[in-house]
CSV table of C-alpha atoms in Angstrom, one decimal:
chain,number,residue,atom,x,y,z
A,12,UNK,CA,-42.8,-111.9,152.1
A,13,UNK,CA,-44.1,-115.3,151.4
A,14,UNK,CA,-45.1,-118.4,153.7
A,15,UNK,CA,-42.0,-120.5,155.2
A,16,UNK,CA,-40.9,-123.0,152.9
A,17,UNK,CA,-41.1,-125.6,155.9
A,18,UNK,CA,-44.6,-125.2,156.5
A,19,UNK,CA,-44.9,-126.6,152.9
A,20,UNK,CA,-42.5,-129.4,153.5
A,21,UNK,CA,-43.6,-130.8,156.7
A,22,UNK,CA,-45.6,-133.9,156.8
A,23,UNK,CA,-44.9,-134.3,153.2
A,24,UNK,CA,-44.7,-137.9,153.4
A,25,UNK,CA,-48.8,-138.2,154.2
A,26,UNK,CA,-50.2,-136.9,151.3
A,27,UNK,CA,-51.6,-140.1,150.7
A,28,UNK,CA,-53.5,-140.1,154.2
A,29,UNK,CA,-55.8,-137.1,152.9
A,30,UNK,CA,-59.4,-137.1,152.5
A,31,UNK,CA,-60.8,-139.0,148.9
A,32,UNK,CA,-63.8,-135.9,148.4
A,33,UNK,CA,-60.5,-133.0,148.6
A,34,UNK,CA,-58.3,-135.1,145.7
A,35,UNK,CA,-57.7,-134.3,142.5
A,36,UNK,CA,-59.7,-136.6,139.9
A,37,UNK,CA,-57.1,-139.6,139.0
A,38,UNK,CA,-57.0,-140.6,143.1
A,39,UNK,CA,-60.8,-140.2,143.1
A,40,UNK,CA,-61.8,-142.9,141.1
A,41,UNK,CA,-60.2,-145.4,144.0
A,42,UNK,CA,-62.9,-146.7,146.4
A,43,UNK,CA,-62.7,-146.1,150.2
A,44,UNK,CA,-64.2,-147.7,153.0
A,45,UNK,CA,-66.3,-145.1,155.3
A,46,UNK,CA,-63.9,-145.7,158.5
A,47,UNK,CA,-60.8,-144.9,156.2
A,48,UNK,CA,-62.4,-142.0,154.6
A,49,UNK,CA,-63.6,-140.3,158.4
A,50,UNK,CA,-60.2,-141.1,159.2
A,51,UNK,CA,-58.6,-139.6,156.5
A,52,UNK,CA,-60.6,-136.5,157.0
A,53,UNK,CA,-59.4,-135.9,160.4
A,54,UNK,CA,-56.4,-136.3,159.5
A,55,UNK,CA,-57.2,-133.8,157.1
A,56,UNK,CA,-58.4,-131.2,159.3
A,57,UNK,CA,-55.9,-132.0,162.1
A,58,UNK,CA,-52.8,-130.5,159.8
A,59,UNK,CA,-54.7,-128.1,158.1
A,60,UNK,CA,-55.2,-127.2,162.1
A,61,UNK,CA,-51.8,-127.2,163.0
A,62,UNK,CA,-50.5,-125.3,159.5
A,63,UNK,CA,-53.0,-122.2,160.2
A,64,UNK,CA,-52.5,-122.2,163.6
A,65,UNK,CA,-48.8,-121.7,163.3
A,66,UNK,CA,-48.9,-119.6,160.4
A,67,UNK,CA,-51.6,-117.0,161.6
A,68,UNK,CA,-50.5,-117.3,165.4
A,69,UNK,CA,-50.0,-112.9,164.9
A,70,UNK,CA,-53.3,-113.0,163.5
A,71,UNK,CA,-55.2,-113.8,166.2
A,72,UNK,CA,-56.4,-117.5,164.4
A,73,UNK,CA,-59.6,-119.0,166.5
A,74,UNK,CA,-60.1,-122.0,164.7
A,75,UNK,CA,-61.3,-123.1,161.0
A,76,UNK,CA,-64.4,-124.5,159.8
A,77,UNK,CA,-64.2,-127.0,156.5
A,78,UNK,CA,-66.8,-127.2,154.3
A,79,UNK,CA,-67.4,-130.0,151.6
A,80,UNK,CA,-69.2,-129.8,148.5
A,81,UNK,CA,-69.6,-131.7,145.1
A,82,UNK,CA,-67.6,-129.0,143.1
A,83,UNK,CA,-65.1,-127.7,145.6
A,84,UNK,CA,-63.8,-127.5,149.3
A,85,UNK,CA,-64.7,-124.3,151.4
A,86,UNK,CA,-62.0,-123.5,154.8
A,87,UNK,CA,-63.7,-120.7,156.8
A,88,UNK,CA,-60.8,-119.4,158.3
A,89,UNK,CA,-61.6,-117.6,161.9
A,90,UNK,CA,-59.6,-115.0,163.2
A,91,UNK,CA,-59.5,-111.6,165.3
A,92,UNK,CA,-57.6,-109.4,162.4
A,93,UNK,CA,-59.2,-110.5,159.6
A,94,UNK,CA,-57.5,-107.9,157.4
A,95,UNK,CA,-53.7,-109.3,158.7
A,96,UNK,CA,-55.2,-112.9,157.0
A,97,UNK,CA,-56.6,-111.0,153.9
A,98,UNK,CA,-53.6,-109.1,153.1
A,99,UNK,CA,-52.8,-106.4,150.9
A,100,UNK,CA,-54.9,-107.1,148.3
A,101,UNK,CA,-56.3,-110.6,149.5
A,102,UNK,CA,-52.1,-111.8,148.8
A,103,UNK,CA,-51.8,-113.6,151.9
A,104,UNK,CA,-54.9,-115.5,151.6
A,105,UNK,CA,-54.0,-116.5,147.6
A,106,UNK,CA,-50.6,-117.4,149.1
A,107,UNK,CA,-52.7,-119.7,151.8
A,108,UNK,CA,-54.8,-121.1,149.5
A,109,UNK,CA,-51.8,-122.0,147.5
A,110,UNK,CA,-49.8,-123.8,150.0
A,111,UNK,CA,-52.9,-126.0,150.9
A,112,UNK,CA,-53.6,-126.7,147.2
A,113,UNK,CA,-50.2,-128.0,146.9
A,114,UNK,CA,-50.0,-130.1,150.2
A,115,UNK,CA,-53.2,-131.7,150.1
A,116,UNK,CA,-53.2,-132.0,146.9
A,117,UNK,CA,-56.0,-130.2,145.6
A,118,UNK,CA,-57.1,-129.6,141.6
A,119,UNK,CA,-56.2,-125.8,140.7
A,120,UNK,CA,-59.8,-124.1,142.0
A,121,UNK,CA,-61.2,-126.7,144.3
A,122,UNK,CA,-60.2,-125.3,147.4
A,123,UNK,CA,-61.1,-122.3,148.9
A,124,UNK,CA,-60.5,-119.9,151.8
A,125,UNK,CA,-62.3,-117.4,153.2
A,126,UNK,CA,-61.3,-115.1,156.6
A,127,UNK,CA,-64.5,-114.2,159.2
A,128,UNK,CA,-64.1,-112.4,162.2
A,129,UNK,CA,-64.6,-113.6,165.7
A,130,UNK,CA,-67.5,-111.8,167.0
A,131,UNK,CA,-66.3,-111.8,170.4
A,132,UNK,CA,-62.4,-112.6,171.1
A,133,UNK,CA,-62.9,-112.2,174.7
A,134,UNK,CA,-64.9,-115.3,175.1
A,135,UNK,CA,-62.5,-117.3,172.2
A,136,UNK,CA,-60.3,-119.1,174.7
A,137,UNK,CA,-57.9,-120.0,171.5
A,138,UNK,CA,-57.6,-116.2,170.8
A,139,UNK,CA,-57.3,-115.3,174.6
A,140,UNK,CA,-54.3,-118.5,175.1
A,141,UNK,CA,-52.6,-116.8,172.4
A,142,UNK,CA,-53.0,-113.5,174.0
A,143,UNK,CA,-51.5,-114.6,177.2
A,144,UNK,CA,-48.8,-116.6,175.0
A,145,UNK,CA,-47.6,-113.4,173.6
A,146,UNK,CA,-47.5,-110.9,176.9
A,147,UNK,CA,-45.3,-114.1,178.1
A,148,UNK,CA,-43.0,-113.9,175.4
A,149,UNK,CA,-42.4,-109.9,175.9
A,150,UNK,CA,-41.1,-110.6,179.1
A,151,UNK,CA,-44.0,-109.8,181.3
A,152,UNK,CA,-44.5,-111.7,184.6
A,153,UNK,CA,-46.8,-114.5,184.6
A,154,UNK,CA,-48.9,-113.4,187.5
A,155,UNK,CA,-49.7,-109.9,186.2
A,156,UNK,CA,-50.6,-111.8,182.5
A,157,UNK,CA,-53.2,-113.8,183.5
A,158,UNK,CA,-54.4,-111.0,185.7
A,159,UNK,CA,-54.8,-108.9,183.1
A,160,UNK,CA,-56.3,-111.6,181.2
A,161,UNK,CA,-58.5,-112.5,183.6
A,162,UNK,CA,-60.0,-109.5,183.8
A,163,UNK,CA,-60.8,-108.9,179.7
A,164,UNK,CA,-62.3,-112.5,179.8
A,165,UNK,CA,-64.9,-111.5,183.0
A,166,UNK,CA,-65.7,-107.8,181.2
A,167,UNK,CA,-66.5,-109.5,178.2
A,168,UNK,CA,-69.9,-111.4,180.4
A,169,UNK,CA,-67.7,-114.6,180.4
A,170,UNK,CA,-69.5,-116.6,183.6
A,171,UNK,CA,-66.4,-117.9,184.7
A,172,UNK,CA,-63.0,-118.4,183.8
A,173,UNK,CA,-59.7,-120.2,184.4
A,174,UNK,CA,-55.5,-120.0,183.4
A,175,UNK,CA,-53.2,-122.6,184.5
A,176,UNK,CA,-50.2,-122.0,183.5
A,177,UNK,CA,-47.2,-124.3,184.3
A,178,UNK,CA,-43.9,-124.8,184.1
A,179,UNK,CA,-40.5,-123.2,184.9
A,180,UNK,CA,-42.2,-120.2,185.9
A,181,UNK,CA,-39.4,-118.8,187.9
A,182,UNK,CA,-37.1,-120.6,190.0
A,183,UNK,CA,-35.1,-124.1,187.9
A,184,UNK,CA,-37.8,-125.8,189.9
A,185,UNK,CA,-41.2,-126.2,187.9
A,186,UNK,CA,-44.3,-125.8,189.6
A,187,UNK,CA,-48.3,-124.8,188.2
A,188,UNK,CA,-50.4,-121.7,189.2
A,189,UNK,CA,-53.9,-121.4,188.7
A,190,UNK,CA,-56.1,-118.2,188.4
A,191,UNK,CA,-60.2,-118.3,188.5
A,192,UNK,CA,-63.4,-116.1,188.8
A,193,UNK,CA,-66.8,-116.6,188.6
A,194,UNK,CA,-68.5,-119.8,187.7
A,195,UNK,CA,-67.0,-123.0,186.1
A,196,UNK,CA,-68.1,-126.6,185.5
A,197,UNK,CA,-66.3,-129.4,185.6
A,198,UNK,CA,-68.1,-132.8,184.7
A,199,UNK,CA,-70.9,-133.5,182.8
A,200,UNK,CA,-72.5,-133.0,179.7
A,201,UNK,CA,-72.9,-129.3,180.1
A,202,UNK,CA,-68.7,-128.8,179.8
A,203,UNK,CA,-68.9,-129.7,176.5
A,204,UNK,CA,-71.7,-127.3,175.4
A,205,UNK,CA,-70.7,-124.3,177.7
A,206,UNK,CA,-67.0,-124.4,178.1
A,207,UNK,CA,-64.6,-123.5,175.8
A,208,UNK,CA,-61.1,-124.5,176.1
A,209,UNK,CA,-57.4,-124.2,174.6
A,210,UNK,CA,-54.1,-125.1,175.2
A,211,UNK,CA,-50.7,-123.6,173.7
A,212,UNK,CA,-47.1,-123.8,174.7
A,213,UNK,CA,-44.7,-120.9,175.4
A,214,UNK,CA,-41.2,-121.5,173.9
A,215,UNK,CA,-39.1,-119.3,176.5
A,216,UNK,CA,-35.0,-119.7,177.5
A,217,UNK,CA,-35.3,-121.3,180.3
A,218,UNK,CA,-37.8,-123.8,178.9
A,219,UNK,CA,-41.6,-124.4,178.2
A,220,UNK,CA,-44.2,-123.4,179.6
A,221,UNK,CA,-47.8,-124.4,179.2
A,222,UNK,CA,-51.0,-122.4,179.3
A,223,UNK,CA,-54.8,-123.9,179.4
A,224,UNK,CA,-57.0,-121.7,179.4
A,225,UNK,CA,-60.8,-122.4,179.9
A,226,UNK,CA,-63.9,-120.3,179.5
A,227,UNK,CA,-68.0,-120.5,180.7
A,228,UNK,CA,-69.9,-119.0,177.9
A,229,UNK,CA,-72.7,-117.0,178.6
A,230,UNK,CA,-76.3,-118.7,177.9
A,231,UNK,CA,-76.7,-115.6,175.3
A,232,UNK,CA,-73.8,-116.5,173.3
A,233,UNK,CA,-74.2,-117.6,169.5
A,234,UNK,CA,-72.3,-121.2,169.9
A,235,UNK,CA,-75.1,-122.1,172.6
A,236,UNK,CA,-78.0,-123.1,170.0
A,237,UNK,CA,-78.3,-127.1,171.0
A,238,UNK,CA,-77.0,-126.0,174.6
A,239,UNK,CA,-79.3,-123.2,175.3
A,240,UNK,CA,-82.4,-125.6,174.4
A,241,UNK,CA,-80.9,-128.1,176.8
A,242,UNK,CA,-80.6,-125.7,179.4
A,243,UNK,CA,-78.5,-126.4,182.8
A,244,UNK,CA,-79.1,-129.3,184.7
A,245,UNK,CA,-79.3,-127.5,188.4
A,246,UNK,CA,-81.0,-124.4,186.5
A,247,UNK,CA,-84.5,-123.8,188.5
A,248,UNK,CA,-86.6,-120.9,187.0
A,249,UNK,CA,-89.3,-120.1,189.4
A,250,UNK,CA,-92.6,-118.4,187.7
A,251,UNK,CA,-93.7,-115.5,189.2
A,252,UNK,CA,-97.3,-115.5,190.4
A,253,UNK,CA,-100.2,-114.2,188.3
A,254,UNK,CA,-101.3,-110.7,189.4
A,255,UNK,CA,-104.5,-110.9,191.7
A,256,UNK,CA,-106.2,-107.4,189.7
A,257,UNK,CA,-105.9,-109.5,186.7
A,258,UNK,CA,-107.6,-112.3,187.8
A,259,UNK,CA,-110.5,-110.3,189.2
A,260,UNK,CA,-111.0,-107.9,185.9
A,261,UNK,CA,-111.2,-111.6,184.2
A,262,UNK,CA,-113.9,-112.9,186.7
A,263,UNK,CA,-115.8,-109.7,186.5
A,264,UNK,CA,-115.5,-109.9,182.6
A,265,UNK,CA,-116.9,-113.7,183.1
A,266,UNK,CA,-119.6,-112.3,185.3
A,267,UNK,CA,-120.7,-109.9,182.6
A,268,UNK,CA,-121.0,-112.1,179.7
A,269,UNK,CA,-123.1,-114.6,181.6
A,270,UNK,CA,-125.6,-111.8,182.7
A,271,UNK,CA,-125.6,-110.2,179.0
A,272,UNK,CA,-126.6,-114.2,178.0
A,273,UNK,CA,-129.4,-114.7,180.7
A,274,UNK,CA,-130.9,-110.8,179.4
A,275,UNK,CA,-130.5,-112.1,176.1
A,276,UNK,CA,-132.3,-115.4,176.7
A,277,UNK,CA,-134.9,-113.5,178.6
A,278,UNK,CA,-135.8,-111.1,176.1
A,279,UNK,CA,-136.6,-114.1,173.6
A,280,UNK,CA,-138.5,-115.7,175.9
A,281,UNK,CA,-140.7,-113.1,176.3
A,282,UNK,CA,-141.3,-112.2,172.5
């Protein structure tokens, strides 16, 4: 029941590549230059990527979130079964946390990992790739997949969305087929702040196939906090025009406060 020994082996030889801050103490007395060090935390975060992702593939595994401080390392690991990454008893987790102890070479206690559930896994294109990935592998045909896919994706307010999945699909002869509804960008700044993307490969018999799959968030969705600010570039809100009653009831209020003043000023004149 525990984690494949392989996961622990692989890569073994760049232990030394890992970030200073996630060391144990006797490597973190050596000084590193920033570039190294940003370097060595990508590095970092790029296998700690690849092990999860591999690992908790069943899970539904959306991605991890790595959090630095001065007494110890924090992985927010995001998922759609959160209870499959817990465990019975939080054991899978512990065995987790173990594993990247011993590959990055953590001290016993610095490093921790916590499971949090995608809010939405119909707009997580990484949970929705493997989705797709999955109904591949059980035999069903492409076309109906990404249908169904599709479909989940534009039910769950998605404001566009596309699959590409390539390949050979059928025939010994490879060829790509693309599926898309609603609204999708292409260029610009506002791809990187509304579109979220994922790729993943399909390991069939006859060879691999790729998927991509891409997703428009809506602009009430909890990522969009910069983007939503920002706004769309061809967005054009058009103010509706103020309400004619109001604007007399205003003037006639006007009216009445200027004749209360003049009484007013009257009145001491004459005293």
């Amino acid at each position: 029941g525990g984690l494949d020994s392989n996961l622990l082996a692989e890569g073994s030889g760049h232990a030394s590549r890992t970030p200073t801050d996630h060391h144990s103490d006797d490597t973190m007395a050596t000084p590193i230059s920033k570039k190294r060090k940003f370097v060595a935390d990508g590095v970092f975060f790029a296998e700690l990527n690849e092990l999860l992702t591999r690992t908790l593939a069943e899970e539904g595994y959306s991605g991890a979130e790595v959090r630095v401080t001065p007494t110890r390392t924090e992985v927010i690991i995001r998922a759609t079964r959160t209870k499959n990454v817990l465990g019975e008893k939080g054991r899978r987790i512990r065995e987790l946390t173990s594993v990247v102890q011993q590959r990055f070479n953590f001290s016993p206690g610095t490093v921790e990992l916590y499971a949090e559930r995608v809010p939405n896994r119909g707009l997580c294109a990484v949970a929705q790739a493997e989705s797709l990935r999955y109904k591949l592998l059980g035999g069903l045909a492409v076309r109906r997949a990404c249908y169904g896919v599709l479909k989940f994706i534009m039910e769950n307010e998605a404001k566009g969305c596309e699959l590409i999945v390539t390949g050979k699909l059928r025939a010994q002869r490879a060829k790509y087929m693309k599926f898309r509804d609603g609204y999708m960008l292409k260029t610009g700044q506002p791809v990187r702040d509304y579109v979220d993307r994922a790729v993943r490969h399909v390991m069939l018999r006859q060879g691999v196939l790729g998927i991509k799959v891409s997703i428009m968030l809506p602009d009430n969705h909890p990522a969009l906090d910069g983007a939503q600010r920002r706004g769309m570039a061809d967005a054009v809100s058009i103010m509706m025009p103020k309400d004619d009653e109001a604007e007399e009831q205003v003037a006639r209020q006007q009216q009445q406060l200027q004749a209360q003043a003049q009484a007013a000023a009257a009145a001491a004149a004459a005293a």
